[in-house]
XYZ file of C-alpha atoms in Angstrom:
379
model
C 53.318 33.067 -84.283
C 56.407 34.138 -86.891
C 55.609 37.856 -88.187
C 58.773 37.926 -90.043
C 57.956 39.524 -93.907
C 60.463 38.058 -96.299
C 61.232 40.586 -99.741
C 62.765 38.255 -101.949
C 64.533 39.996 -104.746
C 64.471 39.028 -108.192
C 67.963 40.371 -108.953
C 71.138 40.544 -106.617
C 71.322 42.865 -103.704
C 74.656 44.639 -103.809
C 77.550 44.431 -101.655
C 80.233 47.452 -100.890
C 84.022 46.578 -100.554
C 83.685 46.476 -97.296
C 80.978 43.857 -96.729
C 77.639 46.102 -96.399
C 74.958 45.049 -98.507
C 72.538 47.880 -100.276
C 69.627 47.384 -102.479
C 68.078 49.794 -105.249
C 67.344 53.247 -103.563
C 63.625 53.162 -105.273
C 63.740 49.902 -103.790
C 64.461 50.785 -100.316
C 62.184 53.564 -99.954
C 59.296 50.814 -100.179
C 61.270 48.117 -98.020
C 61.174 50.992 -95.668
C 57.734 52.238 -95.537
C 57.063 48.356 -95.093
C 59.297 48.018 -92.076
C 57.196 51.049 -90.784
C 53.892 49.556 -90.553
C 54.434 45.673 -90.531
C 54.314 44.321 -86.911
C 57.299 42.376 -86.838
C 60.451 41.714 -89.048
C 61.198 42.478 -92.733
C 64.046 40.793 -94.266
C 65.594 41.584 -97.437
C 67.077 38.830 -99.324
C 67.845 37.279 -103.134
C 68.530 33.699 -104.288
C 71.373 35.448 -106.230
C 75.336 36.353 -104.889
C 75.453 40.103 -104.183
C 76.626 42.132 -107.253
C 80.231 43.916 -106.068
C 79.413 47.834 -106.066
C 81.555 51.007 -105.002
C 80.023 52.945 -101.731
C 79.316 55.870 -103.577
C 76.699 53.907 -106.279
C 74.497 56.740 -107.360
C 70.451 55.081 -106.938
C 71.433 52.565 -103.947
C 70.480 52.850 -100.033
C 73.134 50.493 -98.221
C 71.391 48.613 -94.636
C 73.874 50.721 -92.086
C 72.313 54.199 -94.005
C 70.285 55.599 -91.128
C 66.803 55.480 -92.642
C 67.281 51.399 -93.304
C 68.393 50.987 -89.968
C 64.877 48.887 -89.255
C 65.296 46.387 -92.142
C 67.308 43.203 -92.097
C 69.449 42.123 -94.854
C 70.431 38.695 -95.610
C 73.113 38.829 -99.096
C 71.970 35.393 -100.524
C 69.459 32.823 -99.224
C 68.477 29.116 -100.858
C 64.841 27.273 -100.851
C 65.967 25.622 -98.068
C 67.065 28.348 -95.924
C 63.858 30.306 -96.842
C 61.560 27.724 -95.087
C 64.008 26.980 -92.273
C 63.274 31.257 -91.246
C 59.449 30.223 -90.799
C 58.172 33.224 -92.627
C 55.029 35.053 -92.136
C 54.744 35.862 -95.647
C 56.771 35.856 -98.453
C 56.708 38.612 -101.503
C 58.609 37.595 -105.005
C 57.884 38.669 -108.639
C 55.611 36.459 -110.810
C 59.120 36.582 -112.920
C 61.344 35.828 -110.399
C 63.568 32.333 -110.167
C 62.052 30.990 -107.114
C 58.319 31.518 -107.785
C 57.768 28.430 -108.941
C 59.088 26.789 -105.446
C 57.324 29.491 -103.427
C 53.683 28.835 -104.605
C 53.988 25.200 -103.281
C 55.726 25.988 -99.872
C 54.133 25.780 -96.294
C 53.985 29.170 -95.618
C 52.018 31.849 -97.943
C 53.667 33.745 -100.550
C 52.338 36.922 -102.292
C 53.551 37.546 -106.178
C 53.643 40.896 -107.880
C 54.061 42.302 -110.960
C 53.824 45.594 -113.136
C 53.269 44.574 -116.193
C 49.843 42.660 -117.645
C 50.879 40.400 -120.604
C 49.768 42.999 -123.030
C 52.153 45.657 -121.685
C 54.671 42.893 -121.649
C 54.408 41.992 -125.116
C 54.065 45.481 -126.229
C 57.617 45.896 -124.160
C 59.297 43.227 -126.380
C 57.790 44.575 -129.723
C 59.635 47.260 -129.384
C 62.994 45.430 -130.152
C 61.697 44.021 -132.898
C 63.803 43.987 -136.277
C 61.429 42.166 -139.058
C 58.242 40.923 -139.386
C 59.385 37.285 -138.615
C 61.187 38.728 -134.963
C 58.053 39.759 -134.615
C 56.212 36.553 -134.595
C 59.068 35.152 -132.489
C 58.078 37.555 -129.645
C 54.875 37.042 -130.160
C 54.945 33.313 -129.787
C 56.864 33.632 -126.584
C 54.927 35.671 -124.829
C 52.284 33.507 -125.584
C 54.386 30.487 -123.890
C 55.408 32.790 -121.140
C 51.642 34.091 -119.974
C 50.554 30.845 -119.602
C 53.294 29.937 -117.263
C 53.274 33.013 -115.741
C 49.023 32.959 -114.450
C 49.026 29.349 -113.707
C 51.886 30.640 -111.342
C 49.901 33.671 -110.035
C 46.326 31.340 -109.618
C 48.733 29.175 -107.556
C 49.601 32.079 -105.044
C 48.385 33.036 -101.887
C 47.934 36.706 -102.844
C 48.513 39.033 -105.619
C 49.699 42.652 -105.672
C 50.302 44.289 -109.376
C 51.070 47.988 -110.125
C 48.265 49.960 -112.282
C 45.225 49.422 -114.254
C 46.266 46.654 -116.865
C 48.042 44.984 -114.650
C 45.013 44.545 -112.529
C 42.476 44.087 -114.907
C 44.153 40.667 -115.806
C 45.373 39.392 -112.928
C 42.135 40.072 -111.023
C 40.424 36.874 -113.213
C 43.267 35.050 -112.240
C 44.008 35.150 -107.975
C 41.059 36.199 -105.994
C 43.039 37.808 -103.515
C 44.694 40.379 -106.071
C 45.369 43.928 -104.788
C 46.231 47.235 -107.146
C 48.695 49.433 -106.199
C 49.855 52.544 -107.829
C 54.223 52.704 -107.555
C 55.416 56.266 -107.280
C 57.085 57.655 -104.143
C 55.224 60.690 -102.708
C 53.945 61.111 -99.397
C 51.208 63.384 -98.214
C 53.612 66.221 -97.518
C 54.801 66.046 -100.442
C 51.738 66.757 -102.625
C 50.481 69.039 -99.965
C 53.693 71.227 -100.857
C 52.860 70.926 -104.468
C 49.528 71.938 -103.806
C 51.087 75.907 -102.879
C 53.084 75.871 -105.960
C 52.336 78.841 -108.490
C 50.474 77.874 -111.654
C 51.547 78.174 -115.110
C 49.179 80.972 -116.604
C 50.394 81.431 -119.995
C 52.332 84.422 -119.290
C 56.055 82.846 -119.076
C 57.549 80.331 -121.104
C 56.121 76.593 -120.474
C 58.884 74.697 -118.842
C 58.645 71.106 -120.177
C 60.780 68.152 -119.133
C 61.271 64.664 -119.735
C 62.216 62.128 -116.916
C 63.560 58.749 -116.762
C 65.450 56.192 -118.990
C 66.743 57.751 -122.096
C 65.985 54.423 -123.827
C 63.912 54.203 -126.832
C 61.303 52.034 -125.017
C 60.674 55.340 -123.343
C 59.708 56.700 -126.676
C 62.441 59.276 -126.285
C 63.031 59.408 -129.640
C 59.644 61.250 -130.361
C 61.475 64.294 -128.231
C 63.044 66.057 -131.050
C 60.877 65.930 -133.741
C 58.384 67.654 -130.780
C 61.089 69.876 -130.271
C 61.375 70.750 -133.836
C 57.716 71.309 -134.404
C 57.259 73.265 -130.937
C 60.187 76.019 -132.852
C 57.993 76.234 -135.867
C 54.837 77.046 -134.268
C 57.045 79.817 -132.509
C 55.829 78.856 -129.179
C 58.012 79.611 -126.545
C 59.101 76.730 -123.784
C 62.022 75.328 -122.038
C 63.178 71.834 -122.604
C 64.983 69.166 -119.624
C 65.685 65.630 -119.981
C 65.740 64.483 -116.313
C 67.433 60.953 -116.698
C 70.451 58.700 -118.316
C 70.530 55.719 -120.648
C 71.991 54.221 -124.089
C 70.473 56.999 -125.947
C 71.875 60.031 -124.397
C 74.756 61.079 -126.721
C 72.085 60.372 -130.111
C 69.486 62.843 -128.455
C 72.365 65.312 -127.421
C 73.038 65.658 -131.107
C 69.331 65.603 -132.635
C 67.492 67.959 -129.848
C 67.828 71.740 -130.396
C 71.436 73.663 -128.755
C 69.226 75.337 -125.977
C 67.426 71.993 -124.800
C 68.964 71.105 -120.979
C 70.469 67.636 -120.174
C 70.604 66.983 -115.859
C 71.412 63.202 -116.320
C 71.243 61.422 -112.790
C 68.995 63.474 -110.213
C 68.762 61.821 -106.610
C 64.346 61.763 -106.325
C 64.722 62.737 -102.588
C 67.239 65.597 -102.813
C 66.859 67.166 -106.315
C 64.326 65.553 -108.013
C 61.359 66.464 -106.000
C 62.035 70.117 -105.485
C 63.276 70.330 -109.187
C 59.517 69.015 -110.351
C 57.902 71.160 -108.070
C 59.629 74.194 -108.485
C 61.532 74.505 -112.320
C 59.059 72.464 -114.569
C 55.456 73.211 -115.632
C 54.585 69.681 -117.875
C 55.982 66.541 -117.862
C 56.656 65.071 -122.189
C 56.028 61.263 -121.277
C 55.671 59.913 -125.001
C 55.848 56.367 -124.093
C 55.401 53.930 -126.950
C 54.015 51.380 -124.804
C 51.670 51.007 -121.314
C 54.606 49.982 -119.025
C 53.072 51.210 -115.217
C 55.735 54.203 -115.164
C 56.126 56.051 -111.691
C 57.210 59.305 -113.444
C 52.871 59.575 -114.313
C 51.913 59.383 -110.599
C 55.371 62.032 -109.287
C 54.865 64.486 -112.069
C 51.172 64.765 -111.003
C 51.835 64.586 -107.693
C 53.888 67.544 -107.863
C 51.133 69.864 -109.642
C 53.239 69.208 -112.838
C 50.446 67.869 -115.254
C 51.332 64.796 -118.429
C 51.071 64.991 -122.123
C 52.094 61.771 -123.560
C 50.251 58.892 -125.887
C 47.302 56.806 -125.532
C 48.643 53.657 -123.914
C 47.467 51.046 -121.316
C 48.895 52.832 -118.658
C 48.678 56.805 -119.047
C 45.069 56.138 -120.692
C 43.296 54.414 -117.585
C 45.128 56.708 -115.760
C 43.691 60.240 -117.227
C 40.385 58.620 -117.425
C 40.014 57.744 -113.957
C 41.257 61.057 -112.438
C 44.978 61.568 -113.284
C 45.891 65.391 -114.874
C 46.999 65.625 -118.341
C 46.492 65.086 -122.037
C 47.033 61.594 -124.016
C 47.325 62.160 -127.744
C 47.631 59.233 -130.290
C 50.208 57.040 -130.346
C 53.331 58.470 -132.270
C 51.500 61.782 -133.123
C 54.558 64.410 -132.524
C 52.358 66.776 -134.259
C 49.086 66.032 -131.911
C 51.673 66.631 -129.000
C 52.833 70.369 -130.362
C 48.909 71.380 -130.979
C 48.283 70.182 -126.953
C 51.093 72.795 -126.242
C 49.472 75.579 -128.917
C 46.276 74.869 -127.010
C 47.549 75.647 -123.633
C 49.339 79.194 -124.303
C 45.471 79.565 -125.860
C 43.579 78.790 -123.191
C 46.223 78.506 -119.715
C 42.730 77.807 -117.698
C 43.200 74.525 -118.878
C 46.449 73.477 -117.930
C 45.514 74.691 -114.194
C 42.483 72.266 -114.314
C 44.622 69.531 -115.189
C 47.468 70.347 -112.885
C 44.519 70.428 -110.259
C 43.088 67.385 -111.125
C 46.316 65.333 -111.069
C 47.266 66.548 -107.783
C 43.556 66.246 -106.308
C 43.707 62.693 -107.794
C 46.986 61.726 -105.862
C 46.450 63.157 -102.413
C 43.689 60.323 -101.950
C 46.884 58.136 -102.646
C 50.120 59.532 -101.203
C 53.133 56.980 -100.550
C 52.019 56.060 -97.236
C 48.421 55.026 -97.942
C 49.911 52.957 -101.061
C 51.980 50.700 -98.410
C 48.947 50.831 -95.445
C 46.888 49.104 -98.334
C 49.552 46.750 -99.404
C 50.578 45.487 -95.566
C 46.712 45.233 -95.061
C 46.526 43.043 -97.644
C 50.082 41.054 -96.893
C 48.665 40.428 -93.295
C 45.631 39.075 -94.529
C 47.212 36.837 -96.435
C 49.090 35.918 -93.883
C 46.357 35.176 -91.325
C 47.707 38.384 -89.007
């Protein structure tokens, strides 16, 4: 019996000048964790020709990197050489090009995705420029959800990242597993768990982290920057992250606001959320299933951000931090007043985001999702 696990990318792997092919480093640490536990083979693959990339690619992991050495990497593959390698199992993105093809093939294919249609529409809103764009998305994503569940009720299995995500496509596949995406393993929060907590005596390190893209809601940051001077409260500001908004919020945040951009999550990031930043500014403007929730609290570094799909479910169901209504800077800056009030509370909520992630630490994330890829696949 085959146990080979095939990871078909949605996008191109990418290929060095010399031949060697690399994925996504966020990527990679999954791909991985999978080779780890699954009892036989796990190929890496895309329908696509590898993307041409320098060595030194800040956010890739190449296949001869020493910590890959277990996966197998094939640069392009077709339909037909797919079912010609007799897979196990096969995982692809609801979204990807070849799920279509996959859900009818002889061996079993598992789809995933992050996003429920909500969260996906909410994504594309964003962009908007008029009223009459804004019936354009709308009518799309109409078109594209039904295509997109009468592909997942057509799968095997199902794997999606989050709350929203689950709650729809749990009416749709049967065999639908939640997952939470973040990439912290038990030693990880167990170290964060030792960390000193803020007690109101110092000034509140805050930090943003990730794309510096207004989707992110980024540009919320200054005018919380602006209103966090005025109350006279006294914090530090990072932004932990690049993107096409960078330069704009270099001009509009305050002179003594920090700017890291690119910080490798296994060598700098990690420590630097552990040990240089109190509360994580997340102020989203829509539910997208962000890791950055799950690695801030799993480094005792507590969320303040806006109710959304994501961060919402989240807090409710054990997660540490504060959600304040969407868009309300001010809201935000009175969370921040409240804490240098009362500090007890911030160490209840860094607390309760790190007690809620050591019952989910990297590892246990990727036991549940091979557990449910072998059942799938009859293992």
């Amino acid at each position: 019996m085959t146990t080979k696990l095939v990871y078909l990318s949605d996008g191109p792997l990418f290929q060095d000048p010399v031949g060697r092919l690399g994925t996504f480093a966020k990527s990679a640490s999954g791909l991985v964790e999978y080779a780890r536990q699954w009892p036989g083979e796990v190929l890496v693959t895309s329908l696509a020709q590898p993307e041409r990339a320098e060595a030194q690619k800040l956010g890739v992991t190449w296949a001869h990197e020493v910590h890959a050495a277990n996966l197998s990497f094939v640069g392009t593959t077709s339909v037909e050489e797919l079912a010609a390698r007799k897979p196990a199992v096969v995982m692809h993105s609801v979204h990807g090009p070849l799920s279509s093809h996959l859900v009818t093939a002889d061996y079993p294919t598992v789809l995933t995705d992050d996003w429920s249609p909500e969260v996906r529409l909410e994504v594309g809103l964003v962009s908007r420029k008029n009223a009459a764009d804004g019936i354009r998305i709308r009518a799309g994503a109409m078109m594209r959800r039904r295509r997109i569940d009468s592909l997942a009720r057509a799968a095997a299995g199902f794997q999606c990242n989050g709350h929203s995500a689950f709650d729809h496509y749990r009416n749709i596949n049967d065999s639908t597993l939640m997952f939470f995406d973040h990439r912290l393993r038990a030693e990880d929060i167990e170290r964060a768990q030792h960390r000193p907590v803020w007690d109101g005596s110092t000034p509140l390190r805050i930090a943003y982290s990730g794309r510096l893209t207004r989707m992110k809601g980024v540009h919320h940051i200054p005018p919380f920057l602006s209103g966090l001077e005025r109350a006279g409260l006294p914090v530090e500001f990072t932004f932990i992250g690049t993107g096409e908004d960078a330069a704009q919020l270099r001009v509009s945040s305050p002179r003594w606001v920090e700017f890291t951009g690119f910080v490798d999550f296994e060598s700098d990031w990690k420590s630097m959320a552990r040990d240089s930043i109190d509360l994580m500014f997340l102020p989203h403007v829509q539910g997208d299933s962000a890791s950055t929730y799950f690695e801030a609290m799993g480094s005792g570094v507590p969320v303040l951000g806006f109710q959304n799909r994501t961060l919402s479910p989240l807090l409710a169901r054990g997660g540490g931090g504060w959600a304040v209504p969407m868009g309300s800077v001010q809201s935000a800056v009175d969370v921040v007043r409240q804490l240098f009030e009362h500090p007890q509370e911030f160490a209840a909520q860094a607390k309760r985001g790190l007690d809620f992630m050591a019952k989910i630490p990297f590892e246990r994330v990727f036991f549940n999702r091979v557990e449910h890829l072998m059942s799938v696949a009859n293992l």
